[in-house]
Structures are given as C-alpha cells and as structure tokens.
mmCIF file with all atom_site columns, C-alpha atoms in Angstrom:
data_model
loop_
_atom_site.group_PDB
_atom_site.id
_atom_site.type_symbol
_atom_site.label_atom_id
_atom_site.label_alt_id
_atom_site.label_comp_id
_atom_site.label_asym_id
_atom_site.label_entity_id
_atom_site.label_seq_id
_atom_site.pdbx_PDB_ins_code
_atom_site.Cartn_x
_atom_site.Cartn_y
_atom_site.Cartn_z
_atom_site.occupancy
_atom_site.B_iso_or_equiv
_atom_site.pdbx_formal_charge
_atom_site.auth_seq_id
_atom_site.auth_comp_id
_atom_site.auth_asym_id
_atom_site.auth_atom_id
_atom_site.pdbx_PDB_model_num
ATOM 1   C CA . UNK A 1 1   ? -14.263 47.770 -24.965 1.00 0.00 ? 1   UNK A CA 1
ATOM 2   C CA . UNK A 1 2   ? -13.838 46.982 -21.276 1.00 0.00 ? 2   UNK A CA 1
ATOM 3   C CA . UNK A 1 3   ? -15.555 48.976 -18.565 1.00 0.00 ? 3   UNK A CA 1
ATOM 4   C CA . UNK A 1 4   ? -14.079 49.631 -15.092 1.00 0.00 ? 4   UNK A CA 1
ATOM 5   C CA . UNK A 1 5   ? -17.073 47.754 -13.657 1.00 0.00 ? 5   UNK A CA 1
ATOM 6   C CA . UNK A 1 6   ? -16.311 44.581 -15.576 1.00 0.00 ? 6   UNK A CA 1
ATOM 7   C CA . UNK A 1 7   ? -18.813 44.762 -18.424 1.00 0.00 ? 7   UNK A CA 1
ATOM 8   C CA . UNK A 1 8   ? -17.669 44.594 -22.013 1.00 0.00 ? 8   UNK A CA 1
ATOM 9   C CA . UNK A 1 9   ? -19.229 46.943 -24.541 1.00 0.00 ? 9   UNK A CA 1
ATOM 10  C CA . UNK A 1 10  ? -19.973 44.985 -27.702 1.00 0.00 ? 10  UNK A CA 1
ATOM 11  C CA . UNK A 1 11  ? -19.953 46.131 -31.311 1.00 0.00 ? 11  UNK A CA 1
ATOM 12  C CA . UNK A 1 12  ? -23.687 46.690 -30.911 1.00 0.00 ? 12  UNK A CA 1
ATOM 13  C CA . UNK A 1 13  ? -22.999 49.149 -28.093 1.00 0.00 ? 13  UNK A CA 1
ATOM 14  C CA . UNK A 1 14  ? -24.534 46.904 -25.434 1.00 0.00 ? 14  UNK A CA 1
ATOM 15  C CA . UNK A 1 15  ? -22.839 46.105 -22.125 1.00 0.00 ? 15  UNK A CA 1
ATOM 16  C CA . UNK A 1 16  ? -22.477 42.467 -21.116 1.00 0.00 ? 16  UNK A CA 1
ATOM 17  C CA . UNK A 1 17  ? -20.378 40.472 -18.621 1.00 0.00 ? 17  UNK A CA 1
ATOM 18  C CA . UNK A 1 18  ? -17.269 38.783 -20.059 1.00 0.00 ? 18  UNK A CA 1
ATOM 19  C CA . UNK A 1 19  ? -18.859 35.313 -20.133 1.00 0.00 ? 19  UNK A CA 1
ATOM 20  C CA . UNK A 1 20  ? -21.581 36.571 -22.478 1.00 0.00 ? 20  UNK A CA 1
ATOM 21  C CA . UNK A 1 21  ? -19.532 38.960 -24.598 1.00 0.00 ? 21  UNK A CA 1
ATOM 22  C CA . UNK A 1 22  ? -17.638 36.743 -27.053 1.00 0.00 ? 22  UNK A CA 1
ATOM 23  C CA . UNK A 1 23  ? -19.305 33.426 -27.901 1.00 0.00 ? 23  UNK A CA 1
ATOM 24  C CA . UNK A 1 24  ? -22.386 34.078 -30.111 1.00 0.00 ? 24  UNK A CA 1
ATOM 25  C CA . UNK A 1 25  ? -24.338 31.232 -28.484 1.00 0.00 ? 25  UNK A CA 1
ATOM 26  C CA . UNK A 1 26  ? -23.624 32.503 -24.977 1.00 0.00 ? 26  UNK A CA 1
ATOM 27  C CA . UNK A 1 27  ? -24.438 36.060 -26.036 1.00 0.00 ? 27  UNK A CA 1
ATOM 28  C CA . UNK A 1 28  ? -27.810 35.018 -27.453 1.00 0.00 ? 28  UNK A CA 1
ATOM 29  C CA . UNK A 1 29  ? -28.575 33.013 -24.311 1.00 0.00 ? 29  UNK A CA 1
ATOM 30  C CA . UNK A 1 30  ? -27.657 35.976 -22.115 1.00 0.00 ? 30  UNK A CA 1
ATOM 31  C CA . UNK A 1 31  ? -29.627 38.470 -24.210 1.00 0.00 ? 31  UNK A CA 1
ATOM 32  C CA . UNK A 1 32  ? -32.813 36.426 -24.490 1.00 0.00 ? 32  UNK A CA 1
ATOM 33  C CA . UNK A 1 33  ? -33.056 33.811 -21.751 1.00 0.00 ? 33  UNK A CA 1
ATOM 34  C CA . UNK A 1 34  ? -30.686 34.004 -18.791 1.00 0.00 ? 34  UNK A CA 1
ATOM 35  C CA . UNK A 1 35  ? -32.296 35.680 -15.820 1.00 0.00 ? 35  UNK A CA 1
ATOM 36  C CA . UNK A 1 36  ? -35.818 35.535 -17.228 1.00 0.00 ? 36  UNK A CA 1
ATOM 37  C CA . UNK A 1 37  ? -38.524 33.987 -15.000 1.00 0.00 ? 37  UNK A CA 1
ATOM 38  C CA . UNK A 1 38  ? -39.296 30.297 -15.518 1.00 0.00 ? 38  UNK A CA 1
ATOM 39  C CA . UNK A 1 39  ? -42.644 29.466 -13.944 1.00 0.00 ? 39  UNK A CA 1
ATOM 40  C CA . UNK A 1 40  ? -43.708 26.192 -15.553 1.00 0.00 ? 40  UNK A CA 1
ATOM 41  C CA . UNK A 1 41  ? -42.864 22.721 -14.247 1.00 0.00 ? 41  UNK A CA 1
ATOM 42  C CA . UNK A 1 42  ? -41.492 21.453 -17.540 1.00 0.00 ? 42  UNK A CA 1
ATOM 43  C CA . UNK A 1 43  ? -39.192 24.445 -18.033 1.00 0.00 ? 43  UNK A CA 1
ATOM 44  C CA . UNK A 1 44  ? -37.990 24.485 -14.456 1.00 0.00 ? 44  UNK A CA 1
ATOM 45  C CA . UNK A 1 45  ? -37.283 20.742 -14.435 1.00 0.00 ? 45  UNK A CA 1
ATOM 46  C CA . UNK A 1 46  ? -35.184 21.190 -17.582 1.00 0.00 ? 46  UNK A CA 1
ATOM 47  C CA . UNK A 1 47  ? -33.206 24.021 -15.991 1.00 0.00 ? 47  UNK A CA 1
ATOM 48  C CA . UNK A 1 48  ? -32.743 22.066 -12.774 1.00 0.00 ? 48  UNK A CA 1
ATOM 49  C CA . UNK A 1 49  ? -31.494 19.083 -14.770 1.00 0.00 ? 49  UNK A CA 1
ATOM 50  C CA . UNK A 1 50  ? -29.097 21.106 -16.907 1.00 0.00 ? 50  UNK A CA 1
ATOM 51  C CA . UNK A 1 51  ? -27.671 22.851 -13.836 1.00 0.00 ? 51  UNK A CA 1
ATOM 52  C CA . UNK A 1 52  ? -27.121 19.394 -12.342 1.00 0.00 ? 52  UNK A CA 1
ATOM 53  C CA . UNK A 1 53  ? -25.151 18.333 -15.417 1.00 0.00 ? 53  UNK A CA 1
ATOM 54  C CA . UNK A 1 54  ? -23.261 21.636 -15.465 1.00 0.00 ? 54  UNK A CA 1
ATOM 55  C CA . UNK A 1 55  ? -21.763 21.016 -12.021 1.00 0.00 ? 55  UNK A CA 1
ATOM 56  C CA . UNK A 1 56  ? -17.997 20.984 -12.494 1.00 0.00 ? 56  UNK A CA 1
ATOM 57  C CA . UNK A 1 57  ? -18.236 22.001 -16.164 1.00 0.00 ? 57  UNK A CA 1
ATOM 58  C CA . UNK A 1 58  ? -18.681 25.235 -18.086 1.00 0.00 ? 58  UNK A CA 1
ATOM 59  C CA . UNK A 1 59  ? -22.183 26.424 -18.941 1.00 0.00 ? 59  UNK A CA 1
ATOM 60  C CA . UNK A 1 60  ? -21.065 26.852 -22.556 1.00 0.00 ? 60  UNK A CA 1
ATOM 61  C CA . UNK A 1 61  ? -20.473 23.090 -22.725 1.00 0.00 ? 61  UNK A CA 1
ATOM 62  C CA . UNK A 1 62  ? -24.017 22.396 -21.526 1.00 0.00 ? 62  UNK A CA 1
ATOM 63  C CA . UNK A 1 63  ? -25.567 25.026 -23.782 1.00 0.00 ? 63  UNK A CA 1
ATOM 64  C CA . UNK A 1 64  ? -23.928 23.530 -26.872 1.00 0.00 ? 64  UNK A CA 1
ATOM 65  C CA . UNK A 1 65  ? -25.337 20.129 -25.940 1.00 0.00 ? 65  UNK A CA 1
ATOM 66  C CA . UNK A 1 66  ? -28.784 21.416 -24.954 1.00 0.00 ? 66  UNK A CA 1
ATOM 67  C CA . UNK A 1 67  ? -30.706 20.101 -27.953 1.00 0.00 ? 67  UNK A CA 1
ATOM 68  C CA . UNK A 1 68  ? -29.026 16.711 -27.592 1.00 0.00 ? 68  UNK A CA 1
ATOM 69  C CA . UNK A 1 69  ? -29.987 16.705 -23.902 1.00 0.00 ? 69  UNK A CA 1
ATOM 70  C CA . UNK A 1 70  ? -33.592 17.527 -24.809 1.00 0.00 ? 70  UNK A CA 1
ATOM 71  C CA . UNK A 1 71  ? -33.747 14.666 -27.294 1.00 0.00 ? 71  UNK A CA 1
ATOM 72  C CA . UNK A 1 72  ? -32.039 12.199 -24.938 1.00 0.00 ? 72  UNK A CA 1
ATOM 73  C CA . UNK A 1 73  ? -34.283 13.101 -22.004 1.00 0.00 ? 73  UNK A CA 1
ATOM 74  C CA . UNK A 1 74  ? -37.486 13.252 -24.069 1.00 0.00 ? 74  UNK A CA 1
ATOM 75  C CA . UNK A 1 75  ? -37.834 17.042 -23.789 1.00 0.00 ? 75  UNK A CA 1
ATOM 76  C CA . UNK A 1 76  ? -37.407 16.768 -20.000 1.00 0.00 ? 76  UNK A CA 1
ATOM 77  C CA . UNK A 1 77  ? -40.954 15.567 -19.419 1.00 0.00 ? 77  UNK A CA 1
ATOM 78  C CA . UNK A 1 78  ? -40.857 14.517 -15.731 1.00 0.00 ? 78  UNK A CA 1
ATOM 79  C CA . UNK A 1 79  ? -43.489 11.816 -16.252 1.00 0.00 ? 79  UNK A CA 1
ATOM 80  C CA . UNK A 1 80  ? -41.467 10.211 -19.033 1.00 0.00 ? 80  UNK A CA 1
ATOM 81  C CA . UNK A 1 81  ? -38.043 10.625 -17.420 1.00 0.00 ? 81  UNK A CA 1
ATOM 82  C CA . UNK A 1 82  ? -39.208 9.214  -14.074 1.00 0.00 ? 82  UNK A CA 1
ATOM 83  C CA . UNK A 1 83  ? -40.061 5.961  -15.868 1.00 0.00 ? 83  UNK A CA 1
ATOM 84  C CA . UNK A 1 84  ? -36.566 5.534  -17.361 1.00 0.00 ? 84  UNK A CA 1
ATOM 85  C CA . UNK A 1 85  ? -35.060 2.133  -16.588 1.00 0.00 ? 85  UNK A CA 1
ATOM 86  C CA . UNK A 1 86  ? -31.668 0.505  -16.921 1.00 0.00 ? 86  UNK A CA 1
ATOM 87  C CA . UNK A 1 87  ? -31.929 0.326  -20.721 1.00 0.00 ? 87  UNK A CA 1
ATOM 88  C CA . UNK A 1 88  ? -32.475 4.077  -20.805 1.00 0.00 ? 88  UNK A CA 1
ATOM 89  C CA . UNK A 1 89  ? -29.491 4.628  -18.526 1.00 0.00 ? 89  UNK A CA 1
ATOM 90  C CA . UNK A 1 90  ? -27.292 2.571  -20.859 1.00 0.00 ? 90  UNK A CA 1
ATOM 91  C CA . UNK A 1 91  ? -28.723 4.450  -23.857 1.00 0.00 ? 91  UNK A CA 1
ATOM 92  C CA . UNK A 1 92  ? -27.816 7.741  -22.215 1.00 0.00 ? 92  UNK A CA 1
ATOM 93  C CA . UNK A 1 93  ? -24.360 6.516  -21.246 1.00 0.00 ? 93  UNK A CA 1
ATOM 94  C CA . UNK A 1 94  ? -23.752 5.685  -24.914 1.00 0.00 ? 94  UNK A CA 1
ATOM 95  C CA . UNK A 1 95  ? -25.016 9.063  -26.172 1.00 0.00 ? 95  UNK A CA 1
ATOM 96  C CA . UNK A 1 96  ? -21.982 11.173 -27.122 1.00 0.00 ? 96  UNK A CA 1
ATOM 97  C CA . UNK A 1 97  ? -24.198 14.214 -27.565 1.00 0.00 ? 97  UNK A CA 1
ATOM 98  C CA . UNK A 1 98  ? -24.682 14.656 -23.826 1.00 0.00 ? 98  UNK A CA 1
ATOM 99  C CA . UNK A 1 99  ? -22.515 14.585 -20.700 1.00 0.00 ? 99  UNK A CA 1
ATOM 100 C CA . UNK A 1 100 ? -22.150 10.875 -19.973 1.00 0.00 ? 100 UNK A CA 1
ATOM 101 C CA . UNK A 1 101 ? -22.015 10.873 -16.208 1.00 0.00 ? 101 UNK A CA 1
ATOM 102 C CA . UNK A 1 102 ? -23.903 7.972  -14.642 1.00 0.00 ? 102 UNK A CA 1
ATOM 103 C CA . UNK A 1 103 ? -24.406 9.678  -11.281 1.00 0.00 ? 103 UNK A CA 1
ATOM 104 C CA . UNK A 1 104 ? -25.904 12.765 -12.929 1.00 0.00 ? 104 UNK A CA 1
ATOM 105 C CA . UNK A 1 105 ? -28.087 10.657 -15.223 1.00 0.00 ? 105 UNK A CA 1
ATOM 106 C CA . UNK A 1 106 ? -29.434 8.706  -12.266 1.00 0.00 ? 106 UNK A CA 1
ATOM 107 C CA . UNK A 1 107 ? -29.942 11.956 -10.335 1.00 0.00 ? 107 UNK A CA 1
ATOM 108 C CA . UNK A 1 108 ? -32.016 13.388 -13.192 1.00 0.00 ? 108 UNK A CA 1
ATOM 109 C CA . UNK A 1 109 ? -34.254 10.303 -13.282 1.00 0.00 ? 109 UNK A CA 1
ATOM 110 C CA . UNK A 1 110 ? -34.550 10.471 -9.507  1.00 0.00 ? 110 UNK A CA 1
ATOM 111 C CA . UNK A 1 111 ? -35.331 14.201 -9.642  1.00 0.00 ? 111 UNK A CA 1
ATOM 112 C CA . UNK A 1 112 ? -38.090 13.583 -12.171 1.00 0.00 ? 112 UNK A CA 1
ATOM 113 C CA . UNK A 1 113 ? -39.780 11.270 -9.672  1.00 0.00 ? 113 UNK A CA 1
ATOM 114 C CA . UNK A 1 114 ? -39.241 13.824 -6.897  1.00 0.00 ? 114 UNK A CA 1
ATOM 115 C CA . UNK A 1 115 ? -40.803 16.493 -9.124  1.00 0.00 ? 115 UNK A CA 1
ATOM 116 C CA . UNK A 1 116 ? -43.900 14.345 -9.602  1.00 0.00 ? 116 UNK A CA 1
ATOM 117 C CA . UNK A 1 117 ? -44.111 13.747 -5.844  1.00 0.00 ? 117 UNK A CA 1
ATOM 118 C CA . UNK A 1 118 ? -44.056 17.503 -5.222  1.00 0.00 ? 118 UNK A CA 1
ATOM 119 C CA . UNK A 1 119 ? -47.277 17.947 -7.195  1.00 0.00 ? 119 UNK A CA 1
ATOM 120 C CA . UNK A 1 120 ? -49.207 16.839 -4.126  1.00 0.00 ? 120 UNK A CA 1
ATOM 121 C CA . UNK A 1 121 ? -47.831 19.891 -2.279  1.00 0.00 ? 121 UNK A CA 1
ATOM 122 C CA . UNK A 1 122 ? -48.280 22.558 -4.919  1.00 0.00 ? 122 UNK A CA 1
ATOM 123 C CA . UNK A 1 123 ? -45.620 21.509 -7.394  1.00 0.00 ? 123 UNK A CA 1
ATOM 124 C CA . UNK A 1 124 ? -41.991 22.216 -8.260  1.00 0.00 ? 124 UNK A CA 1
ATOM 125 C CA . UNK A 1 125 ? -42.549 25.799 -9.392  1.00 0.00 ? 125 UNK A CA 1
ATOM 126 C CA . UNK A 1 126 ? -44.272 27.024 -6.241  1.00 0.00 ? 126 UNK A CA 1
ATOM 127 C CA . UNK A 1 127 ? -41.806 25.091 -4.093  1.00 0.00 ? 127 UNK A CA 1
ATOM 128 C CA . UNK A 1 128 ? -38.681 26.564 -5.682  1.00 0.00 ? 128 UNK A CA 1
ATOM 129 C CA . UNK A 1 129 ? -40.054 30.091 -6.042  1.00 0.00 ? 129 UNK A CA 1
ATOM 130 C CA . UNK A 1 130 ? -41.048 30.111 -2.376  1.00 0.00 ? 130 UNK A CA 1
ATOM 131 C CA . UNK A 1 131 ? -37.324 30.536 -1.680  1.00 0.00 ? 131 UNK A CA 1
ATOM 132 C CA . UNK A 1 132 ? -37.084 33.790 -3.618  1.00 0.00 ? 132 UNK A CA 1
ATOM 133 C CA . UNK A 1 133 ? -35.316 36.222 -1.257  1.00 0.00 ? 133 UNK A CA 1
ATOM 134 C CA . UNK A 1 134 ? -36.741 39.584 -0.245  1.00 0.00 ? 134 UNK A CA 1
ATOM 135 C CA . UNK A 1 135 ? -33.875 41.404 -1.973  1.00 0.00 ? 135 UNK A CA 1
ATOM 136 C CA . UNK A 1 136 ? -31.620 40.756 -4.920  1.00 0.00 ? 136 UNK A CA 1
ATOM 137 C CA . UNK A 1 137 ? -27.903 41.495 -5.206  1.00 0.00 ? 137 UNK A CA 1
ATOM 138 C CA . UNK A 1 138 ? -26.907 44.601 -7.142  1.00 0.00 ? 138 UNK A CA 1
ATOM 139 C CA . UNK A 1 139 ? -23.322 43.832 -8.196  1.00 0.00 ? 139 UNK A CA 1
ATOM 140 C CA . UNK A 1 140 ? -21.369 46.712 -9.687  1.00 0.00 ? 140 UNK A CA 1
ATOM 141 C CA . UNK A 1 141 ? -18.224 44.666 -10.363 1.00 0.00 ? 141 UNK A CA 1
ATOM 142 C CA . UNK A 1 142 ? -17.491 41.043 -11.195 1.00 0.00 ? 142 UNK A CA 1
ATOM 143 C CA . UNK A 1 143 ? -16.029 40.566 -7.725  1.00 0.00 ? 143 UNK A CA 1
ATOM 144 C CA . UNK A 1 144 ? -19.374 41.514 -6.174  1.00 0.00 ? 144 UNK A CA 1
ATOM 145 C CA . UNK A 1 145 ? -21.332 38.738 -7.915  1.00 0.00 ? 145 UNK A CA 1
ATOM 146 C CA . UNK A 1 146 ? -22.109 36.064 -5.292  1.00 0.00 ? 146 UNK A CA 1
ATOM 147 C CA . UNK A 1 147 ? -21.929 32.346 -6.045  1.00 0.00 ? 147 UNK A CA 1
ATOM 148 C CA . UNK A 1 148 ? -23.997 31.160 -3.085  1.00 0.00 ? 148 UNK A CA 1
ATOM 149 C CA . UNK A 1 149 ? -26.513 32.706 -0.692  1.00 0.00 ? 149 UNK A CA 1
ATOM 150 C CA . UNK A 1 150 ? -28.634 31.967 2.353   1.00 0.00 ? 150 UNK A CA 1
ATOM 151 C CA . UNK A 1 151 ? -31.598 31.447 0.037   1.00 0.00 ? 151 UNK A CA 1
ATOM 152 C CA . UNK A 1 152 ? -29.773 28.990 -2.233  1.00 0.00 ? 152 UNK A CA 1
ATOM 153 C CA . UNK A 1 153 ? -28.493 27.080 0.801   1.00 0.00 ? 153 UNK A CA 1
ATOM 154 C CA . UNK A 1 154 ? -32.015 26.861 2.220   1.00 0.00 ? 154 UNK A CA 1
ATOM 155 C CA . UNK A 1 155 ? -33.400 25.762 -1.163  1.00 0.00 ? 155 UNK A CA 1
ATOM 156 C CA . UNK A 1 156 ? -30.708 23.104 -1.456  1.00 0.00 ? 156 UNK A CA 1
ATOM 157 C CA . UNK A 1 157 ? -31.532 21.666 1.961   1.00 0.00 ? 157 UNK A CA 1
ATOM 158 C CA . UNK A 1 158 ? -35.276 21.712 1.272   1.00 0.00 ? 158 UNK A CA 1
ATOM 159 C CA . UNK A 1 159 ? -34.923 19.959 -2.082  1.00 0.00 ? 159 UNK A CA 1
ATOM 160 C CA . UNK A 1 160 ? -32.685 17.299 -0.574  1.00 0.00 ? 160 UNK A CA 1
ATOM 161 C CA . UNK A 1 161 ? -35.305 16.629 2.084   1.00 0.00 ? 161 UNK A CA 1
ATOM 162 C CA . UNK A 1 162 ? -37.760 16.107 -0.778  1.00 0.00 ? 162 UNK A CA 1
ATOM 163 C CA . UNK A 1 163 ? -35.499 13.507 -2.358  1.00 0.00 ? 163 UNK A CA 1
ATOM 164 C CA . UNK A 1 164 ? -33.651 15.593 -4.957  1.00 0.00 ? 164 UNK A CA 1
ATOM 165 C CA . UNK A 1 165 ? -29.963 14.981 -5.745  1.00 0.00 ? 165 UNK A CA 1
ATOM 166 C CA . UNK A 1 166 ? -27.151 17.127 -7.182  1.00 0.00 ? 166 UNK A CA 1
ATOM 167 C CA . UNK A 1 167 ? -28.841 20.252 -5.825  1.00 0.00 ? 167 UNK A CA 1
ATOM 168 C CA . UNK A 1 168 ? -26.001 21.817 -3.832  1.00 0.00 ? 168 UNK A CA 1
ATOM 169 C CA . UNK A 1 169 ? -26.120 25.478 -2.687  1.00 0.00 ? 169 UNK A CA 1
ATOM 170 C CA . UNK A 1 170 ? -23.880 26.739 -5.511  1.00 0.00 ? 170 UNK A CA 1
ATOM 171 C CA . UNK A 1 171 ? -25.864 24.841 -8.147  1.00 0.00 ? 171 UNK A CA 1
ATOM 172 C CA . UNK A 1 172 ? -29.117 26.191 -6.717  1.00 0.00 ? 172 UNK A CA 1
ATOM 173 C CA . UNK A 1 173 ? -27.710 29.717 -6.700  1.00 0.00 ? 173 UNK A CA 1
ATOM 174 C CA . UNK A 1 174 ? -26.951 29.325 -10.417 1.00 0.00 ? 174 UNK A CA 1
ATOM 175 C CA . UNK A 1 175 ? -30.504 28.091 -10.953 1.00 0.00 ? 175 UNK A CA 1
ATOM 176 C CA . UNK A 1 176 ? -31.915 31.086 -9.088  1.00 0.00 ? 176 UNK A CA 1
ATOM 177 C CA . UNK A 1 177 ? -29.832 33.438 -11.255 1.00 0.00 ? 177 UNK A CA 1
ATOM 178 C CA . UNK A 1 178 ? -30.803 31.711 -14.504 1.00 0.00 ? 178 UNK A CA 1
ATOM 179 C CA . UNK A 1 179 ? -34.537 31.651 -13.749 1.00 0.00 ? 179 UNK A CA 1
ATOM 180 C CA . UNK A 1 180 ? -34.994 35.217 -12.515 1.00 0.00 ? 180 UNK A CA 1
ATOM 181 C CA . UNK A 1 181 ? -35.414 34.485 -8.806  1.00 0.00 ? 181 UNK A CA 1
ATOM 182 C CA . UNK A 1 182 ? -32.539 36.884 -8.227  1.00 0.00 ? 182 UNK A CA 1
ATOM 183 C CA . UNK A 1 183 ? -30.974 39.451 -10.558 1.00 0.00 ? 183 UNK A CA 1
ATOM 184 C CA . UNK A 1 184 ? -27.195 39.228 -10.614 1.00 0.00 ? 184 UNK A CA 1
ATOM 185 C CA . UNK A 1 185 ? -26.772 41.141 -13.847 1.00 0.00 ? 185 UNK A CA 1
ATOM 186 C CA . UNK A 1 186 ? -24.091 43.753 -13.326 1.00 0.00 ? 186 UNK A CA 1
ATOM 187 C CA . UNK A 1 187 ? -25.685 47.134 -12.672 1.00 0.00 ? 187 UNK A CA 1
ATOM 188 C CA . UNK A 1 188 ? -24.198 48.493 -15.918 1.00 0.00 ? 188 UNK A CA 1
ATOM 189 C CA . UNK A 1 189 ? -25.389 45.538 -18.025 1.00 0.00 ? 189 UNK A CA 1
ATOM 190 C CA . UNK A 1 190 ? -28.054 46.206 -20.635 1.00 0.00 ? 190 UNK A CA 1
ATOM 191 C CA . UNK A 1 191 ? -30.015 43.290 -19.166 1.00 0.00 ? 191 UNK A CA 1
ATOM 192 C CA . UNK A 1 192 ? -30.219 44.607 -15.598 1.00 0.00 ? 192 UNK A CA 1
ATOM 193 C CA . UNK A 1 193 ? -33.854 44.598 -14.500 1.00 0.00 ? 193 UNK A CA 1
ATOM 194 C CA . UNK A 1 194 ? -35.044 42.898 -17.704 1.00 0.00 ? 194 UNK A CA 1
ATOM 195 C CA . UNK A 1 195 ? -36.827 40.060 -15.870 1.00 0.00 ? 195 UNK A CA 1
ATOM 196 C CA . UNK A 1 196 ? -39.560 42.318 -14.534 1.00 0.00 ? 196 UNK A CA 1
ATOM 197 C CA . UNK A 1 197 ? -39.202 40.575 -11.168 1.00 0.00 ? 197 UNK A CA 1
ATOM 198 C CA . UNK A 1 198 ? -36.980 43.215 -9.608  1.00 0.00 ? 198 UNK A CA 1
ATOM 199 C CA . UNK A 1 199 ? -36.837 46.990 -9.788  1.00 0.00 ? 199 UNK A CA 1
ATOM 200 C CA . UNK A 1 200 ? -33.890 48.260 -11.804 1.00 0.00 ? 200 UNK A CA 1
ATOM 201 C CA . UNK A 1 201 ? -31.188 49.718 -9.597  1.00 0.00 ? 201 UNK A CA 1
#
C-alpha cells in the first residue's frame, strides 16, 4: 500500500521507501544495516569502496555482488589491499563476480593506501565522522530527500586532498546516509531514528 508521503506499507505492516520495499535483499539491508553507524576502519573502508563502485550503477547491483567483492578484495583489509600489484589488478579485471572497472579498482587500491596514511592523523573513522553536520534532514516525501549537501561536498574535498579518488560529493552523501552520519529515512519510515545518532522527528 502506498502512502501519500512516499513510503510503501509492506505485508508486515512496516513503512519503507520504494527502493527497499520489493526486493528481499534490499529490504533486509534497509531493515538491518542502512543508516546504522559504522565506526571501525575496516567497515568504513568497505563502505567507502562499495560506494565508489556503485557510482553510476544501482545499489542493488553492488549489494548482490557484495560477498564476491569481499572475497576479491580480501575482506577490504586496507593493509592487504594497499599492497595489491598489477597481477591483482588483472585478477580483479577477470573476476566476473565484481564490477570490472579498472579505474575503480585502481581507486580502491589507492584509497587503501590513503586510509593507512590517515592513521597518523587519527584515522579514517575520526576523519570522516568529523564532517557529521549539526543537523540531519527530515524528509517527509521522496522529493525532499537530498542527494548532496554542504557536508558531503566538504568531505569530498577533504578526502581528495588526502589522496582519495572516486569520492565525489554525491557519492559521499550516499556514504553519509548509509553509515548513519545523517538520517534521511522518510519521517514515516519504521527505521526513522533507528541509528541512535539523531533524535526521532
């Protein structure tokens, strides 16, 4: 059942946005993971990498390939990925289980090295979370959900200065949504406020 605000009421009686209402995998991701805080380097590097690969594609495509990505990139261990060489790049380019985009593969290896370099200044987690805005959006309709913000633009610029690639403002906004830095759940969604980071409103 559709709501005037854009949520869809599922058979379980719970309200979700359209992108999370049909596909069981997307629904599980939305109900259990999307928008929840990620505050460990390993987890945040994985999310950063997957958002990089998602650029220009649907998130459902990336989510279906997630386990293959984890295997191909050695569980997204920055220390391991940063040491990948040309043989690893060719291995990844031949791996049909992932998105075979050479520029994105090279960016992920590069970003692993940049993640390691950030450890000297407090680490990836503190760096990214330092861009958490003072307020979060409170969208009541699909049209009110932003796709970019001042905070995501600032984060993008800061990461680029630190040597990261494929970290544009829209991609960083998606990362901020996915990791709980902002709450863009529709106000009527059953997940609104579930992260514990923001007051429900």
